Amino acid sequence: MRGSPPSGPGEHPSFHRCRSFPGASHACTLYLCAALGLTACGSPDRSGREPARDRPDGRAGVGFPLRLEDATGAVLILPRPPARIVSLVPSGTLILQSLGAQDLLVGRSDFDTDTALVHLPSVGGGQSPSMERLISLDPDLVILFAGESDPSTPARLSDLGIPVFSIRPDGVADVQQIIRQLGAVTGREGAADTLLKEMNETLAEVHGRVRDLRLVRVAYLLGGSPPWVAGGGTFIDELLTAAGGENVFADLGSLYAPVSPEELLVRRIDLLLAPVGAELRLPDLGIPLQRVSPDLELPGPGLAQRALELAALLHPEGFR
């Protein structure tokens, strides 16, 4: 990754290269600390098991034992749906909430600050959590971010016999796969199917509204000084493209990196986008700046709706 990120606490496995920086919005820090990287996820269908069928209480009546390959290539085998889950990945927590599985959560990380979760005990950061606090919660599943910067946590949990499932929600397809996987893990495959159907319908609507319109050249600034931008291969890049935009930093060569104001000037940008709450220290570039919801940086079932909102912003003529 180009440049030397400012120092600061970082929870994402790749944050040894991309640490949280002054001026970033809360959602930006949350995302960068828990949602970078791209690793292929295994498909639950490879196990050859019969698909689960939801009982009236939302839990699976059949389909277990369950065998799933996570984002690290490790195989998770669950004899039954977990009843006590600790999620150390905010996007994973969000997906569990959207699946109606919030009641299964018994612990969270410091980055899960939703008011519906604050009653849950925190085990610290998503990386190198307090093992004493985590173990005291007696989890039968821990959701981690797949990465290389914290090998000790999954190894320690494995030694203790506590099942681990690692995820990497970088692209839209990754998020959709995680929805399928966590739907299977929690016995809520029907809820997962509903979420995916709604996401695909919304993305199809966005495509229909912008497909014949001129591309708007945009740069997404996450905050910081110099500002960090979203490059190609990120779900933010995918959302910009889906909304009828052209990410001028798609060729960045990194998922995220700081760029100079001079580099912004030479990119022929129509519009700068930045989340509400992110601090930007930029000279007058003569380029319009539009603030957007920080929720755009949270990879979960709401991504399709964020694409729709972006499309309406970039192409109001398509929404009259």
GROMACS .gro file of C-alpha atoms in nm:
model
  320
    1MET     CA    1   0.000   0.000   0.000
    2ARG     CA    2   0.137   0.339  -0.090
    3GLY     CA    3   0.225   0.594   0.172
    4SER     CA    4   0.277   0.565   0.546
    5PRO     CA    5  -0.056   0.561   0.726
    6PRO     CA    6  -0.080   0.775   1.037
    7SER     CA    7  -0.025   0.581   1.357
    8GLY     CA    8  -0.318   0.482   1.571
    9PRO     CA    9  -0.514   0.185   1.697
   10GLY     CA   10  -0.606  -0.067   1.433
   11GLU     CA   11  -0.823  -0.373   1.461
   12HIS     CA   12  -0.839  -0.500   1.103
   13PRO     CA   13  -0.596  -0.779   1.014
   14SER     CA   14  -0.456  -0.568   0.733
   15PHE     CA   15  -0.430  -0.258   0.949
   16HIS     CA   16  -0.060  -0.308   1.004
   17ARG     CA   17  -0.053  -0.141   0.661
   18CYS     CA   18  -0.361   0.080   0.695
   19ARG     CA   19  -0.417   0.211   1.046
   20SER     CA   20  -0.706   0.428   1.156
   21PHE     CA   21  -0.627   0.788   1.101
   22PRO     CA   22  -0.731   1.124   1.245
   23GLY     CA   23  -1.030   1.271   1.066
   24ALA     CA   24  -1.192   0.943   0.966
   25SER     CA   25  -1.562   0.901   1.032
   26HIS     CA   26  -1.664   0.641   1.289
   27ALA     CA   27  -1.804   0.413   1.020
   28CYS     CA   28  -1.488   0.460   0.815
   29THR     CA   29  -1.269   0.349   1.105
   30LEU     CA   30  -1.510   0.065   1.175
   31TYR     CA   31  -1.493  -0.051   0.815
   32LEU     CA   32  -1.118  -0.017   0.774
   33CYS     CA   33  -1.069  -0.201   1.102
   34ALA     CA   34  -1.292  -0.489   1.003
   35ALA     CA   35  -1.361  -0.513   0.634
   36LEU     CA   36  -1.057  -0.503   0.408
   37GLY     CA   37  -0.919  -0.784   0.196
   38LEU     CA   38  -1.064  -1.044  -0.036
   39THR     CA   39  -1.051  -1.419   0.002
   40ALA     CA   40  -1.272  -1.673  -0.174
   41CYS     CA   41  -1.524  -1.833   0.055
   42GLY     CA   42  -1.627  -2.193   0.035
   43SER     CA   43  -1.981  -2.291  -0.049
   44PRO     CA   44  -2.194  -2.481   0.201
   45ASP     CA   45  -2.337  -2.681  -0.086
   46ARG     CA   46  -2.003  -2.863  -0.132
   47SER     CA   47  -2.073  -3.071   0.176
   48GLY     CA   48  -2.348  -3.257  -0.006
   49ARG     CA   49  -2.587  -3.207   0.285
   50GLU     CA   50  -2.959  -3.157   0.246
   51PRO     CA   51  -3.067  -2.793   0.272
   52ALA     CA   52  -3.207  -2.692   0.608
   53ARG     CA   53  -3.575  -2.615   0.645
   54ASP     CA   54  -3.677  -2.347   0.892
   55ARG     CA   55  -3.890  -2.439   1.188
   56PRO     CA   56  -4.150  -2.186   1.310
   57ASP     CA   57  -3.896  -2.054   1.563
   58GLY     CA   58  -3.652  -1.976   1.280
   59ARG     CA   59  -3.399  -2.245   1.371
   60ALA     CA   60  -3.314  -2.528   1.137
   61GLY     CA   61  -3.480  -2.861   1.196
   62VAL     CA   62  -3.251  -3.048   0.955
   63GLY     CA   63  -2.919  -2.975   0.790
   64PHE     CA   64  -2.691  -3.047   1.083
   65PRO     CA   65  -2.422  -3.152   1.134
   66LEU     CA   66  -2.309  -2.865   0.915
   67ARG     CA   67  -1.978  -2.846   0.730
   68LEU     CA   68  -1.861  -2.507   0.597
   69GLU     CA   69  -1.532  -2.377   0.462
   70ASP     CA   70  -1.449  -2.029   0.589
   71ALA     CA   71  -1.245  -1.750   0.429
   72THR     CA   72  -0.917  -1.898   0.547
   73GLY     CA   73  -0.994  -2.236   0.393
   74ALA     CA   74  -1.051  -2.392   0.735
   75VAL     CA   75  -1.348  -2.626   0.767
   76LEU     CA   76  -1.605  -2.563   1.037
   77ILE     CA   77  -1.812  -2.860   1.150
   78LEU     CA   78  -2.109  -2.788   1.375
   79PRO     CA   79  -2.321  -3.071   1.514
   80ARG     CA   80  -2.605  -2.827   1.587
   81PRO     CA   81  -2.684  -2.454   1.550
   82PRO     CA   82  -2.475  -2.250   1.795
   83ALA     CA   83  -2.660  -2.099   2.089
   84ARG     CA   84  -2.386  -1.861   2.211
   85ILE     CA   85  -2.201  -1.655   1.948
   86VAL     CA   86  -1.933  -1.393   1.998
   87SER     CA   87  -1.883  -1.179   1.687
   88LEU     CA   88  -1.561  -0.978   1.655
   89VAL     CA   89  -1.645  -0.848   1.307
   90PRO     CA   90  -1.899  -0.561   1.295
   91SER     CA   91  -2.024  -0.660   0.950
   92GLY     CA   92  -2.076  -1.015   1.072
   93THR     CA   93  -2.268  -0.881   1.371
   94LEU     CA   94  -2.481  -0.669   1.139
   95ILE     CA   95  -2.561  -0.969   0.922
   96LEU     CA   96  -2.659  -1.176   1.226
   97GLN     CA   97  -2.893  -0.896   1.332
   98SER     CA   98  -3.046  -0.881   0.984
   99LEU     CA   99  -3.100  -1.258   0.992
  100GLY     CA  100  -3.295  -1.226   1.316
  101ALA     CA  101  -3.021  -1.405   1.507
  102GLN     CA  102  -2.934  -1.122   1.747
  103ASP     CA  103  -3.059  -1.333   2.039
  104LEU     CA  104  -2.770  -1.573   1.980
  105LEU     CA  105  -2.507  -1.305   2.045
  106VAL     CA  106  -2.348  -1.315   2.388
  107GLY     CA  107  -2.046  -1.092   2.319
  108ARG     CA  108  -1.914  -0.826   2.084
  109SER     CA  109  -1.609  -0.612   2.010
  110ASP     CA  110  -1.555  -0.248   2.103
  111PHE     CA  111  -1.646  -0.157   1.745
  112ASP     CA  112  -2.004  -0.283   1.777
  113THR     CA  113  -2.168   0.029   1.917
  114ASP     CA  114  -2.525  -0.014   1.797
  115THR     CA  115  -2.767   0.069   2.079
  116ALA     CA  116  -2.926  -0.275   2.040
  117LEU     CA  117  -2.590  -0.432   2.127
  118VAL     CA  118  -2.447  -0.216   2.404
  119HIS     CA  119  -2.592  -0.445   2.671
  120LEU     CA  120  -2.363  -0.721   2.549
  121PRO     CA  121  -2.020  -0.751   2.715
  122SER     CA  122  -1.728  -0.643   2.497
  123VAL     CA  123  -1.414  -0.854   2.475
  124GLY     CA  124  -1.208  -0.560   2.347
  125GLY     CA  125  -1.082  -0.512   1.994
  126GLY     CA  126  -1.156  -0.735   1.701
  127GLN     CA  127  -0.787  -0.820   1.696
  128SER     CA  128  -0.616  -0.961   2.006
  129PRO     CA  129  -0.929  -0.954   2.222
  130SER     CA  130  -0.922  -1.027   2.592
  131MET     CA  131  -0.913  -1.405   2.596
  132GLU     CA  132  -1.014  -1.412   2.961
  133ARG     CA  133  -1.332  -1.215   2.891
  134LEU     CA  134  -1.402  -1.410   2.572
  135ILE     CA  135  -1.367  -1.749   2.737
  136SER     CA  136  -1.583  -1.638   3.030
  137LEU     CA  137  -1.874  -1.594   2.788
  138ASP     CA  138  -1.865  -1.968   2.714
  139PRO     CA  139  -1.921  -1.926   2.336
  140ASP     CA  140  -1.991  -2.218   2.110
  141LEU     CA  141  -1.888  -2.011   1.806
  142VAL     CA  142  -1.660  -1.709   1.755
  143ILE     CA  143  -1.672  -1.508   1.432
  144LEU     CA  144  -1.334  -1.359   1.340
  145PHE     CA  145  -1.192  -1.158   1.055
  146ALA     CA  146  -0.968  -1.369   0.832
  147GLY     CA  147  -0.624  -1.213   0.829
  148GLU     CA  148  -0.258  -1.253   0.911
  149SER     CA  149  -0.201  -0.990   1.178
  150ASP     CA  150  -0.355  -1.185   1.466
  151PRO     CA  151  -0.273  -1.556   1.430
  152SER     CA  152  -0.273  -1.615   1.805
  153THR     CA  153  -0.647  -1.566   1.864
  154PRO     CA  154  -0.776  -1.840   1.631
  155ALA     CA  155  -0.494  -2.070   1.741
  156ARG     CA  156  -0.575  -2.020   2.110
  157LEU     CA  157  -0.947  -2.072   2.052
  158SER     CA  158  -0.875  -2.386   1.855
  159ASP     CA  159  -0.659  -2.518   2.140
  160LEU     CA  160  -0.950  -2.457   2.375
  161GLY     CA  161  -1.191  -2.642   2.146
  162ILE     CA  162  -1.398  -2.330   2.071
  163PRO     CA  163  -1.522  -2.331   1.708
  164VAL     CA  164  -1.414  -2.036   1.493
  165PHE     CA  165  -1.556  -1.907   1.164
  166SER     CA  166  -1.350  -1.645   0.977
  167ILE     CA  167  -1.496  -1.403   0.721
  168ARG     CA  168  -1.365  -1.131   0.484
  169PRO     CA  169  -1.649  -0.904   0.366
  170ASP     CA  170  -1.475  -0.693   0.104
  171GLY     CA  171  -1.683  -0.722  -0.212
  172VAL     CA  172  -2.060  -0.736  -0.258
  173ALA     CA  173  -2.034  -1.103  -0.358
  174ASP     CA  174  -1.839  -1.172  -0.038
  175VAL     CA  175  -2.113  -1.012   0.170
  176GLN     CA  176  -2.377  -1.219  -0.009
  177GLN     CA  177  -2.177  -1.537   0.052
  178ILE     CA  178  -2.140  -1.453   0.421
  179ILE     CA  179  -2.516  -1.399   0.445
  180ARG     CA  180  -2.566  -1.748   0.301
  181GLN     CA  181  -2.308  -1.897   0.534
  182LEU     CA  182  -2.428  -1.732   0.853
  183GLY     CA  183  -2.783  -1.818   0.754
  184ALA     CA  184  -2.676  -2.182   0.740
  185VAL     CA  185  -2.473  -2.159   1.061
  186THR     CA  186  -2.765  -2.015   1.258
  187GLY     CA  187  -3.031  -2.231   1.092
  188ARG     CA  188  -3.190  -1.927   0.929
  189GLU     CA  189  -3.145  -2.007   0.563
  190GLY     CA  190  -3.494  -1.883   0.483
  191ALA     CA  191  -3.411  -1.540   0.626
  192ALA     CA  192  -3.085  -1.540   0.430
  193ASP     CA  193  -3.269  -1.619   0.107
  194THR     CA  194  -3.508  -1.330   0.173
  195LEU     CA  195  -3.222  -1.085   0.236
  196LEU     CA  196  -3.041  -1.193  -0.081
  197LYS     CA  197  -3.357  -1.168  -0.288
  198GLU     CA  198  -3.418  -0.814  -0.164
  199MET     CA  199  -3.056  -0.716  -0.232
  200ASN     CA  200  -3.064  -0.853  -0.588
  201GLU     CA  201  -3.398  -0.685  -0.664
  202THR     CA  202  -3.265  -0.349  -0.545
  203LEU     CA  203  -2.942  -0.386  -0.742
  204ALA     CA  204  -3.146  -0.473  -1.052
  205GLU     CA  205  -3.353  -0.159  -1.001
  206VAL     CA  206  -3.038   0.051  -0.973
  207HIS     CA  207  -2.901  -0.100  -1.293
  208GLY     CA  208  -3.224  -0.030  -1.479
  209ARG     CA  209  -3.225   0.335  -1.375
  210VAL     CA  210  -2.865   0.422  -1.467
  211ARG     CA  211  -2.766   0.185  -1.748
  212ASP     CA  212  -2.820   0.441  -2.028
  213LEU     CA  213  -2.688   0.744  -1.840
  214ARG     CA  214  -2.349   0.911  -1.862
  215LEU     CA  215  -2.093   0.789  -1.612
  216VAL     CA  216  -2.007   1.038  -1.338
  217ARG     CA  217  -1.636   1.043  -1.252
  218VAL     CA  218  -1.611   1.024  -0.873
  219ALA     CA  219  -1.358   0.974  -0.596
  220TYR     CA  220  -1.457   0.840  -0.257
  221LEU     CA  221  -1.262   1.000   0.030
  222LEU     CA  222  -1.269   0.819   0.361
  223GLY     CA  223  -1.106   1.103   0.552
  224GLY     CA  224  -0.763   1.184   0.686
  225SER     CA  225  -0.487   1.418   0.586
  226PRO     CA  226  -0.376   1.343   0.323
  227PRO     CA  227  -0.712   1.190   0.234
  228TRP     CA  228  -0.748   0.817   0.194
  229VAL     CA  229  -0.943   0.697  -0.109
  230ALA     CA  230  -1.117   0.375  -0.206
  231GLY     CA  231  -0.951   0.189  -0.492
  232GLY     CA  232  -1.058  -0.093  -0.717
  233GLY     CA  233  -1.150  -0.430  -0.571
  234THR     CA  234  -1.342  -0.277  -0.280
  235PHE     CA  235  -1.714  -0.295  -0.225
  236ILE     CA  236  -1.719   0.086  -0.229
  237ASP     CA  237  -1.579   0.072  -0.583
  238GLU     CA  238  -1.852  -0.180  -0.674
  239LEU     CA  239  -2.123   0.045  -0.531
  240LEU     CA  240  -1.993   0.346  -0.722
  241THR     CA  241  -1.994   0.144  -1.045
  242ALA     CA  242  -2.340   0.002  -0.981
  243ALA     CA  243  -2.472   0.355  -0.918
  244GLY     CA  244  -2.355   0.481  -1.255
  245GLY     CA  245  -2.028   0.625  -1.136
  246GLU     CA  246  -1.671   0.574  -1.250
  247ASN     CA  247  -1.422   0.544  -0.967
  248VAL     CA  248  -1.126   0.754  -1.081
  249PHE     CA  249  -0.901   0.559  -0.842
  250ALA     CA  250  -0.999   0.214  -0.967
  251ASP     CA  251  -0.636   0.179  -1.078
  252LEU     CA  252  -0.499   0.269  -0.734
  253GLY     CA  253  -0.310  -0.058  -0.703
  254SER     CA  254  -0.427  -0.090  -0.342
  255LEU     CA  255  -0.763  -0.134  -0.179
  256TYR     CA  256  -0.717   0.193   0.010
  257ALA     CA  257  -0.435   0.445   0.013
  258PRO     CA  258  -0.367   0.813   0.086
  259VAL     CA  259  -0.338   1.047  -0.212
  260SER     CA  260  -0.215   1.403  -0.244
  261PRO     CA  261  -0.448   1.692  -0.333
  262GLU     CA  262  -0.241   1.733  -0.651
  263GLU     CA  263  -0.335   1.379  -0.751
  264LEU     CA  264  -0.701   1.467  -0.709
  265LEU     CA  265  -0.658   1.754  -0.951
  266VAL     CA  266  -0.511   1.545  -1.233
  267ARG     CA  267  -0.786   1.281  -1.223
  268ARG     CA  268  -1.061   1.488  -1.392
  269ILE     CA  269  -1.313   1.436  -1.113
  270ASP     CA  270  -1.676   1.542  -1.148
  271LEU     CA  271  -1.767   1.486  -0.784
  272LEU     CA  272  -1.594   1.407  -0.454
  273LEU     CA  273  -1.782   1.190  -0.206
  274ALA     CA  274  -1.704   1.165   0.166
  275PRO     CA  275  -1.896   1.032   0.465
  276VAL     CA  276  -2.062   1.264   0.713
  277GLY     CA  277  -1.827   1.302   1.008
  278ALA     CA  278  -1.502   1.245   0.821
  279GLU     CA  279  -1.257   1.531   0.860
  280LEU     CA  280  -1.100   1.650   0.536
  281ARG     CA  281  -0.828   1.910   0.505
  282LEU     CA  282  -0.820   1.999   0.140
  283PRO     CA  283  -0.728   2.316  -0.047
  284ASP     CA  284  -0.987   2.466  -0.278
  285LEU     CA  285  -0.979   2.218  -0.567
  286GLY     CA  286  -1.277   2.357  -0.751
  287ILE     CA  287  -1.442   2.013  -0.734
  288PRO     CA  288  -1.787   1.973  -0.573
  289LEU     CA  289  -1.789   1.771  -0.249
  290GLN     CA  290  -2.098   1.577  -0.145
  291ARG     CA  291  -2.135   1.419   0.198
  292VAL     CA  292  -2.298   1.075   0.214
  293SER     CA  293  -2.418   0.845   0.490
  294PRO     CA  294  -2.137   0.669   0.683
  295ASP     CA  295  -2.352   0.356   0.653
  296LEU     CA  296  -2.217   0.323   0.299
  297GLU     CA  297  -1.896   0.193   0.458
  298LEU     CA  298  -2.061  -0.090   0.651
  299PRO     CA  299  -2.064  -0.410   0.444
  300GLY     CA  300  -2.392  -0.587   0.506
  301PRO     CA  301  -2.741  -0.643   0.365
  302GLY     CA  302  -2.787  -0.264   0.334
  303LEU     CA  303  -2.528  -0.236   0.054
  304ALA     CA  304  -2.789  -0.257  -0.220
  305GLN     CA  305  -2.991   0.024  -0.063
  306ARG     CA  306  -2.673   0.233  -0.040
  307ALA     CA  307  -2.620   0.174  -0.415
  308LEU     CA  308  -2.972   0.302  -0.479
  309GLU     CA  309  -2.906   0.614  -0.272
  310LEU     CA  310  -2.577   0.673  -0.455
  311ALA     CA  311  -2.750   0.636  -0.791
  312ALA     CA  312  -3.011   0.896  -0.693
  313LEU     CA  313  -2.728   1.130  -0.589
  314LEU     CA  314  -2.520   1.083  -0.903
  315HIS     CA  315  -2.815   1.069  -1.144
  316PRO     CA  316  -3.113   1.262  -1.010
  317GLU     CA  317  -3.251   1.269  -1.365
  318GLY     CA  318  -3.305   0.895  -1.341
  319PHE     CA  319  -3.523   0.930  -1.030
  320ARG     CA  320  -3.774   1.196  -1.136
   0.00000   0.00000   0.00000
